[in-house]
Short mmCIF file of C-alpha atoms in Angstrom, two decimals:
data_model
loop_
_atom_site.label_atom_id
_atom_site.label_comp_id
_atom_site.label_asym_id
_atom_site.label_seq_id
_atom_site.Cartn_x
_atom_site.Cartn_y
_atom_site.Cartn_z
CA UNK A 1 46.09 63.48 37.76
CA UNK A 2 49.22 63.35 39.93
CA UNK A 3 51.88 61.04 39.73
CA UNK A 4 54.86 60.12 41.58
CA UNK A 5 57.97 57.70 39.18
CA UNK A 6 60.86 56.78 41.21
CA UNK A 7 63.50 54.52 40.27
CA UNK A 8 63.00 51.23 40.17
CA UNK A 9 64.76 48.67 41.70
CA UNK A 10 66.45 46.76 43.72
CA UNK A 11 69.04 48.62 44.40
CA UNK A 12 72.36 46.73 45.81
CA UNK A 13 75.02 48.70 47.13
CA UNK A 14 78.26 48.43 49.10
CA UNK A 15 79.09 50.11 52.47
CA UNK A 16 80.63 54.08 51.68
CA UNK A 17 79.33 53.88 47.94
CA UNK A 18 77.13 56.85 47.38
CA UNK A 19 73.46 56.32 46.66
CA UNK A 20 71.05 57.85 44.42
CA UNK A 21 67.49 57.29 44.13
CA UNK A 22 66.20 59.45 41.47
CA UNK A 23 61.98 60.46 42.31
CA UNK A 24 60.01 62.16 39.37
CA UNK A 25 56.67 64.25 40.11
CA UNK A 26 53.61 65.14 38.32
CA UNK A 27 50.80 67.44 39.90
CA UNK A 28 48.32 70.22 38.93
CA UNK A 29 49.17 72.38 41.93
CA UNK A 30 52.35 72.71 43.18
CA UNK A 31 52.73 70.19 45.73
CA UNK A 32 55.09 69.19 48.41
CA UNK A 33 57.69 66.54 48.50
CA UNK A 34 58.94 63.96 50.87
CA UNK A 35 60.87 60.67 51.07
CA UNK A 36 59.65 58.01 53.75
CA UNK A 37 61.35 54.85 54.54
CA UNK A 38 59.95 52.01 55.81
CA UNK A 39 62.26 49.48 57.95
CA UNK A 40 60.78 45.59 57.80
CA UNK A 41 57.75 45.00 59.38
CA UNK A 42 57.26 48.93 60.83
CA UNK A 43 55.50 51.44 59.22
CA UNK A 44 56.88 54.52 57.02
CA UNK A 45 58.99 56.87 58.42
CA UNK A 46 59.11 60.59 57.19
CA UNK A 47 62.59 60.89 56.32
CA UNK A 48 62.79 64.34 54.83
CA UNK A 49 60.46 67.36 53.20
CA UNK A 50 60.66 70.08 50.52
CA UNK A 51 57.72 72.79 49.92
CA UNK A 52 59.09 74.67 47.77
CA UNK A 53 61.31 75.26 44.95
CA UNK A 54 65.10 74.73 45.52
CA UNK A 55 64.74 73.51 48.79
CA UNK A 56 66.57 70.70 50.27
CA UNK A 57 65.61 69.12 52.63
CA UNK A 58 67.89 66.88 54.85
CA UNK A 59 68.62 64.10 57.33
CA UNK A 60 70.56 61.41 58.55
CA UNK A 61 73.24 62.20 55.60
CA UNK A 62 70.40 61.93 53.38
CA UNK A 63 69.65 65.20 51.13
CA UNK A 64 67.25 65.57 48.14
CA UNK A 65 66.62 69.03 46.57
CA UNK A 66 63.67 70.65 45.01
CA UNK A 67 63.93 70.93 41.45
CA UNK A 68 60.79 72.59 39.78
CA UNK A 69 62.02 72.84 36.23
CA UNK A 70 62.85 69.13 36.22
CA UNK A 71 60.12 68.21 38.72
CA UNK A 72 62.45 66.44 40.06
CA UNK A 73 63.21 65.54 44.19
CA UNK A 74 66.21 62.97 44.19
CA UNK A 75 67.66 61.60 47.35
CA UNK A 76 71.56 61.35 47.59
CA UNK A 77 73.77 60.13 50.51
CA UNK A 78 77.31 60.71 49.88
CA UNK A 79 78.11 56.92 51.89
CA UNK A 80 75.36 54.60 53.05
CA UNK A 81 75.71 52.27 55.53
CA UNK A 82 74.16 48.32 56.00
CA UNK A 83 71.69 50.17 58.53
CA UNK A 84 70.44 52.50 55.21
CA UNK A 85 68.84 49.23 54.01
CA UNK A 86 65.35 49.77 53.70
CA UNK A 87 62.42 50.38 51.09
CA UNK A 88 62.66 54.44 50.17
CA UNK A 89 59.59 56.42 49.17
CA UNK A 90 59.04 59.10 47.45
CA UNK A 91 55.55 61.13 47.77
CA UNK A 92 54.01 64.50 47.21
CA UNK A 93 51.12 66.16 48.56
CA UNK A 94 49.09 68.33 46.48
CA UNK A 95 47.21 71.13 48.37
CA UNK A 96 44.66 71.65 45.04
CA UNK A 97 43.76 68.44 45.56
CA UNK A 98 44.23 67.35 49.11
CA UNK A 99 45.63 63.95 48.28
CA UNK A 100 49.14 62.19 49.19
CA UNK A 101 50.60 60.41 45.90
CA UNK A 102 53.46 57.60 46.32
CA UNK A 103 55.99 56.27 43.88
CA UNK A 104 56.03 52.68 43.88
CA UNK A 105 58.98 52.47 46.47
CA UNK A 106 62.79 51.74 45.79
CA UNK A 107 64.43 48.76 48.39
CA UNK A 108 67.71 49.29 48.84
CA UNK A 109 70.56 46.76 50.01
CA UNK A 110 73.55 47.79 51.59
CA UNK A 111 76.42 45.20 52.03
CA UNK A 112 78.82 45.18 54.39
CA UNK B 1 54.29 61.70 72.27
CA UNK B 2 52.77 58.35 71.82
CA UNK B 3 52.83 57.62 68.12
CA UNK B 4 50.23 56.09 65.98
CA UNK B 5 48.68 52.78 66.74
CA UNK B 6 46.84 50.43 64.85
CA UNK B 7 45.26 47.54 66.26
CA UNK B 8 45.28 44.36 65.73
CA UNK B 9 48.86 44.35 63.98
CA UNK B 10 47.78 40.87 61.90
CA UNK B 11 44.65 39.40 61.40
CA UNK B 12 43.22 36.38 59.05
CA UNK B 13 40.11 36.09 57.44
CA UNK B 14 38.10 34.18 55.25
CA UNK B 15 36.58 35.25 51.85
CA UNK B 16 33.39 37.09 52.48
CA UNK B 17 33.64 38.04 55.90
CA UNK B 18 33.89 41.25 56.63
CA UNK B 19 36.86 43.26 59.34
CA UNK B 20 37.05 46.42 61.16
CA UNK B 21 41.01 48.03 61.94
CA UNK B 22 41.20 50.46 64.52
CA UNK B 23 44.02 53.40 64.47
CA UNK B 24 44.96 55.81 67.26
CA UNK B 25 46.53 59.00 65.95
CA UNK B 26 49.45 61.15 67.23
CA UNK B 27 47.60 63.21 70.10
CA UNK B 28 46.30 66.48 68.39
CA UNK B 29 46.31 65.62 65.04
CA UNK B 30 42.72 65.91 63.61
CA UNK B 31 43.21 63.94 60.58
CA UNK B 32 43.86 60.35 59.51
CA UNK B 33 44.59 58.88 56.18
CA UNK B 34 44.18 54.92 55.22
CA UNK B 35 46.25 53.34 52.66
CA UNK B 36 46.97 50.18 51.05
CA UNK B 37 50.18 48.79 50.67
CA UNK B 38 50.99 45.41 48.35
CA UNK B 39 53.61 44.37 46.66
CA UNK B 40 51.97 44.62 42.98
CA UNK B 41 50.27 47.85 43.66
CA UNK B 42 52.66 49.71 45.61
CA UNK B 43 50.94 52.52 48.35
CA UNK B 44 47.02 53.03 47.18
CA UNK B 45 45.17 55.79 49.60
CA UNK B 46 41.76 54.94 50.90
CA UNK B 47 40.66 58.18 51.92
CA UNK B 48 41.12 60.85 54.56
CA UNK B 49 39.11 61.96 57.59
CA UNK B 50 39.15 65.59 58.85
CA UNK B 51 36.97 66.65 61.91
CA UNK B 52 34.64 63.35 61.60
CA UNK B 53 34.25 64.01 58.10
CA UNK B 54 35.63 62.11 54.97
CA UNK B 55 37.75 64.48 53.54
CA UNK B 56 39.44 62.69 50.47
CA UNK B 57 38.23 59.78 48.52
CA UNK B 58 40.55 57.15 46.63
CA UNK B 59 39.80 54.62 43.67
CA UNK B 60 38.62 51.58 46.20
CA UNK B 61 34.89 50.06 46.10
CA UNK B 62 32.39 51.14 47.87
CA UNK B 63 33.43 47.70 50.38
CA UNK B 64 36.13 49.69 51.54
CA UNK B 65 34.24 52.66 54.52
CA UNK B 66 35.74 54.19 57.37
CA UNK B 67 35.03 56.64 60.07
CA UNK B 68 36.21 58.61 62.40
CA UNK B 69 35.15 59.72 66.21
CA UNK B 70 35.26 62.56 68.14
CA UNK B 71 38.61 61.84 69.32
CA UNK B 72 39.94 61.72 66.33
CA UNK B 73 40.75 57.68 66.34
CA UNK B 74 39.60 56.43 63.11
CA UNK B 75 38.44 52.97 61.98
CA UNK B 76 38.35 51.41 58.52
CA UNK B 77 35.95 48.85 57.56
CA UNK B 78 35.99 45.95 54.63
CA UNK B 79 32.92 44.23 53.73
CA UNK B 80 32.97 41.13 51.42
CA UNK B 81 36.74 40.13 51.67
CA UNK B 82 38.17 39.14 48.26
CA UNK B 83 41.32 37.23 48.25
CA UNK B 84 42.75 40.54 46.64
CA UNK B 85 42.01 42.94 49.76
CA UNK B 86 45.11 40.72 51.17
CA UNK B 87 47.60 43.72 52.12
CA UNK B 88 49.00 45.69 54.73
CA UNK B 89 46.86 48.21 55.48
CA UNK B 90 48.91 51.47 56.78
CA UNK B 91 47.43 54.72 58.82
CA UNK B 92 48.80 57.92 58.99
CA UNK B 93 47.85 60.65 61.04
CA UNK B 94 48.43 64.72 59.97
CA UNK B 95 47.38 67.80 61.91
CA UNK B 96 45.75 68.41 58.72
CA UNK B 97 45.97 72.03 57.85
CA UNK B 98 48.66 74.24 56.09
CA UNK B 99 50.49 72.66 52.68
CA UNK B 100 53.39 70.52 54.18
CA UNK B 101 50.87 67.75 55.11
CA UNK B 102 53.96 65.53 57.10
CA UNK B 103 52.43 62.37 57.56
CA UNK B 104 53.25 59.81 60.56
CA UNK B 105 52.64 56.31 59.75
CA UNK B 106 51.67 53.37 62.23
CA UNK B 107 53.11 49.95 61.67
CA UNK B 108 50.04 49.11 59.53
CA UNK B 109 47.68 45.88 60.00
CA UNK B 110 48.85 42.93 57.95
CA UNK B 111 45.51 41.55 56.52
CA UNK B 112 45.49 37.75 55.24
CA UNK B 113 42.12 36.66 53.27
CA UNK B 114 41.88 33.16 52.55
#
Protein backbone atom coordinates (compact mmCIF):
# COMPACT_ATOMS: atom_id res chain seq x y z
CA UNK A 1 0.00 0.00 0.00
CA UNK A 2 1.18 3.63 0.24
CA UNK A 3 3.21 5.06 2.75
CA UNK A 4 4.39 8.32 3.79
CA UNK A 5 8.09 8.27 6.54
CA UNK A 6 9.10 11.62 7.55
CA UNK A 7 11.57 12.45 10.04
CA UNK A 8 10.95 12.06 13.29
CA UNK A 9 11.22 14.32 15.89
CA UNK A 10 11.18 16.94 17.82
CA UNK A 11 12.99 19.06 16.11
CA UNK A 12 14.63 22.17 18.17
CA UNK A 13 16.11 24.84 16.33
CA UNK A 14 17.49 28.36 16.74
CA UNK A 15 16.27 31.55 14.96
CA UNK A 16 18.30 31.88 11.15
CA UNK A 17 19.50 28.10 11.44
CA UNK A 18 18.35 26.35 8.35
CA UNK A 19 15.81 23.56 8.65
CA UNK A 20 15.37 20.32 7.06
CA UNK A 21 12.66 17.95 7.38
CA UNK A 22 13.42 15.06 5.27
CA UNK A 23 9.65 13.20 3.92
CA UNK A 24 9.99 9.67 2.23
CA UNK A 25 7.07 8.25 -0.13
CA UNK A 26 5.79 4.98 -1.15
CA UNK A 27 2.80 4.57 -3.72
CA UNK A 28 1.65 2.31 -6.62
CA UNK A 29 0.71 5.22 -8.85
CA UNK A 30 2.51 8.15 -9.01
CA UNK A 31 1.07 10.40 -6.59
CA UNK A 32 1.25 13.96 -5.56
CA UNK A 33 3.04 15.58 -2.74
CA UNK A 34 2.39 18.21 -0.19
CA UNK A 35 3.52 19.52 3.21
CA UNK A 36 0.71 20.91 5.64
CA UNK A 37 1.32 22.55 8.88
CA UNK A 38 -0.79 22.71 11.55
CA UNK A 39 -0.46 25.79 14.12
CA UNK A 40 -1.88 24.77 17.91
CA UNK A 41 -5.29 24.20 18.21
CA UNK A 42 -6.21 25.08 14.18
CA UNK A 43 -6.43 22.75 11.63
CA UNK A 44 -3.75 21.83 8.77
CA UNK A 45 -2.71 24.23 6.51
CA UNK A 46 -1.55 23.35 2.87
CA UNK A 47 1.75 24.75 2.86
CA UNK A 48 3.11 23.69 -0.49
CA UNK A 49 2.49 21.00 -3.58
CA UNK A 50 4.49 19.00 -6.15
CA UNK A 51 2.75 16.76 -9.03
CA UNK A 52 5.29 15.88 -10.71
CA UNK A 53 8.79 14.96 -11.00
CA UNK A 54 11.43 17.70 -10.23
CA UNK A 55 9.07 20.08 -9.20
CA UNK A 56 9.40 22.35 -6.34
CA UNK A 57 7.08 23.65 -4.94
CA UNK A 58 7.36 26.79 -2.66
CA UNK A 59 6.22 29.20 0.05
CA UNK A 60 6.80 31.32 2.80
CA UNK A 61 10.77 30.59 2.35
CA UNK A 62 9.82 27.11 2.52
CA UNK A 63 10.85 24.87 -0.68
CA UNK A 64 10.78 21.04 -1.08
CA UNK A 65 11.51 19.42 -4.49
CA UNK A 66 10.24 16.41 -6.24
CA UNK A 67 12.61 13.73 -6.33
CA UNK A 68 11.25 10.51 -8.13
CA UNK A 69 14.39 8.42 -8.12
CA UNK A 70 14.73 8.89 -4.37
CA UNK A 71 10.99 9.24 -3.77
CA UNK A 72 11.88 11.71 -1.90
CA UNK A 73 9.92 15.46 -1.15
CA UNK A 74 12.10 17.25 1.62
CA UNK A 75 11.23 20.64 2.94
CA UNK A 76 14.17 23.17 3.46
CA UNK A 77 14.07 26.84 4.69
CA UNK A 78 17.31 28.47 4.39
CA UNK A 79 16.42 30.54 8.14
CA UNK A 80 13.34 29.79 10.20
CA UNK A 81 11.93 31.97 12.42
CA UNK A 82 10.08 31.40 16.22
CA UNK A 83 6.75 31.95 14.08
CA UNK A 84 7.95 28.55 11.83
CA UNK A 85 7.11 26.61 15.04
CA UNK A 86 4.57 24.26 14.26
CA UNK A 87 3.86 20.42 13.57
CA UNK A 88 4.95 19.85 9.58
CA UNK A 89 3.28 17.21 7.44
CA UNK A 90 4.11 15.52 4.81
CA UNK A 91 1.31 13.68 2.53
CA UNK A 92 0.71 12.33 -0.91
CA UNK A 93 -2.25 11.67 -2.83
CA UNK A 94 -2.43 8.80 -5.04
CA UNK A 95 -4.83 9.19 -8.05
CA UNK A 96 -4.81 5.00 -8.59
CA UNK A 97 -6.11 4.85 -5.48
CA UNK A 98 -7.96 7.96 -4.53
CA UNK A 99 -6.64 8.13 -1.01
CA UNK A 100 -4.54 10.96 0.95
CA UNK A 101 -1.56 9.21 2.99
CA UNK A 102 0.22 11.24 5.97
CA UNK A 103 3.58 10.82 7.59
CA UNK A 104 3.30 10.82 11.18
CA UNK A 105 4.08 14.67 11.47
CA UNK A 106 7.45 16.42 12.49
CA UNK A 107 6.94 19.47 15.46
CA UNK A 108 9.33 21.80 15.14
CA UNK A 109 10.67 24.45 17.81
CA UNK A 110 12.19 27.51 16.92
CA UNK A 111 13.99 29.57 19.68
CA UNK A 112 14.48 32.91 19.76
CA UNK B 1 -14.35 32.49 0.70
CA UNK B 2 -15.57 31.20 3.95
CA UNK B 3 -13.36 28.27 4.87
CA UNK B 4 -14.28 24.99 6.30
CA UNK B 5 -16.25 24.65 9.46
CA UNK B 6 -16.78 22.02 11.76
CA UNK B 7 -19.13 22.18 14.46
CA UNK B 8 -19.07 21.76 17.65
CA UNK B 9 -15.17 22.53 18.00
CA UNK B 10 -15.08 20.20 21.49
CA UNK B 11 -17.39 17.90 22.75
CA UNK B 12 -17.38 15.15 25.78
CA UNK B 13 -18.91 12.00 25.92
CA UNK B 14 -19.36 9.02 27.78
CA UNK B 15 -18.43 5.40 26.78
CA UNK B 16 -21.20 3.99 24.69
CA UNK B 17 -22.97 6.87 23.59
CA UNK B 18 -22.93 7.63 20.38
CA UNK B 19 -22.02 11.59 18.46
CA UNK B 20 -22.69 13.17 15.23
CA UNK B 21 -19.88 16.19 13.88
CA UNK B 22 -21.07 18.37 11.34
CA UNK B 23 -18.54 20.04 8.62
CA UNK B 24 -19.26 22.83 6.15
CA UNK B 25 -16.96 22.76 3.14
CA UNK B 26 -15.22 25.54 1.15
CA UNK B 27 -18.23 26.74 -1.18
CA UNK B 28 -17.96 24.59 -4.44
CA UNK B 29 -16.02 21.93 -3.42
CA UNK B 30 -18.00 18.62 -3.90
CA UNK B 31 -15.94 16.49 -1.76
CA UNK B 32 -15.09 16.01 1.91
CA UNK B 33 -12.64 13.78 3.59
CA UNK B 34 -12.73 12.75 7.56
CA UNK B 35 -9.68 11.95 9.40
CA UNK B 36 -8.42 11.08 12.68
CA UNK B 37 -5.75 12.71 14.31
CA UNK B 38 -4.01 11.33 17.84
CA UNK B 39 -1.00 11.55 19.14
CA UNK B 40 -0.07 7.63 18.96
CA UNK B 41 -1.55 7.16 15.59
CA UNK B 42 -0.67 10.16 13.81
CA UNK B 43 -3.43 11.33 10.75
CA UNK B 44 -5.81 8.04 10.03
CA UNK B 45 -8.50 8.87 7.02
CA UNK B 46 -12.07 7.85 7.58
CA UNK B 47 -13.27 8.02 4.22
CA UNK B 48 -14.26 10.41 1.46
CA UNK B 49 -17.58 11.62 0.07
CA UNK B 50 -18.00 12.67 -3.61
CA UNK B 51 -21.48 13.81 -4.96
CA UNK B 52 -23.43 12.14 -1.82
CA UNK B 53 -21.58 9.12 -2.34
CA UNK B 54 -18.77 7.44 -0.21
CA UNK B 55 -16.03 7.59 -2.35
CA UNK B 56 -12.98 6.14 -0.29
CA UNK B 57 -13.03 3.85 2.62
CA UNK B 58 -10.27 3.72 5.49
CA UNK B 59 -9.31 0.89 8.10
CA UNK B 60 -12.03 2.19 10.92
CA UNK B 61 -15.06 -0.14 12.17
CA UNK B 62 -18.02 -0.22 10.83
CA UNK B 63 -18.99 2.39 14.22
CA UNK B 64 -17.37 4.95 12.37
CA UNK B 65 -20.41 6.20 9.13
CA UNK B 66 -20.79 9.39 7.58
CA UNK B 67 -22.77 11.13 4.96
CA UNK B 68 -23.07 13.70 2.97
CA UNK B 69 -26.10 16.11 1.60
CA UNK B 70 -26.93 17.73 -1.31
CA UNK B 71 -25.03 20.69 -0.41
CA UNK B 72 -22.20 19.10 -0.06
CA UNK B 73 -21.90 19.58 4.03
CA UNK B 74 -20.99 16.30 5.35
CA UNK B 75 -21.52 14.69 8.76
CA UNK B 76 -19.65 11.86 10.48
CA UNK B 77 -21.20 9.64 12.90
CA UNK B 78 -19.66 7.31 15.94
CA UNK B 79 -21.71 4.74 17.48
CA UNK B 80 -20.55 2.91 20.68
CA UNK B 81 -17.78 5.38 21.93
CA UNK B 82 -14.68 3.51 23.18
CA UNK B 83 -12.33 5.38 25.31
CA UNK B 84 -9.95 4.98 22.19
CA UNK B 85 -12.20 7.04 19.60
CA UNK B 86 -10.78 10.02 21.97
CA UNK B 87 -9.11 12.29 19.10
CA UNK B 88 -9.40 15.22 17.12
CA UNK B 89 -11.33 14.54 14.42
CA UNK B 90 -10.20 16.83 11.26
CA UNK B 91 -12.33 17.58 7.81
CA UNK B 92 -11.07 18.56 4.72
CA UNK B 93 -12.82 19.64 1.83
CA UNK B 94 -11.37 19.15 -2.13
CA UNK B 95 -13.10 20.08 -5.37
CA UNK B 96 -12.43 16.56 -5.94
CA UNK B 97 -11.42 16.01 -9.49
CA UNK B 98 -8.04 16.23 -11.42
CA UNK B 99 -4.67 14.60 -9.55
CA UNK B 100 -3.45 17.54 -7.28
CA UNK B 101 -6.25 16.75 -4.75
CA UNK B 102 -5.18 20.20 -2.42
CA UNK B 103 -6.94 19.63 0.61
CA UNK B 104 -8.30 22.50 3.08
CA UNK B 105 -8.60 21.47 6.55
CA UNK B 106 -11.12 22.86 9.30
CA UNK B 107 -9.93 23.26 12.84
CA UNK B 108 -11.16 19.70 13.55
CA UNK B 109 -13.59 18.63 16.58
CA UNK B 110 -11.68 17.69 19.70
CA UNK B 111 -13.60 14.53 20.91
CA UNK B 112 -13.18 13.48 24.75
CA UNK B 113 -14.76 9.88 25.69
CA UNK B 114 -14.82 9.14 29.21
Amino acid sequence: GNSVTQMEGPVTLSEEAFLTINCTYTATGYPSLFWYVQYPGEGLQLLLKATKADDKGSNKGFEATYRKETTSFHLEKGSVQVSDSAVYFCGGYDPNAGKSTFGDGTTLTVKP
Amino acid sequence: KAGVTQTPRYLIKTRGQQVTLSCSPISGHRSVSWYQQTPGQGLQFLFEYFSETQRNKGNFPGRFSGRQFSNSRSEMNVSTLELGDSALYLCASSLGGGRTYEQYFGPGTRLTVT
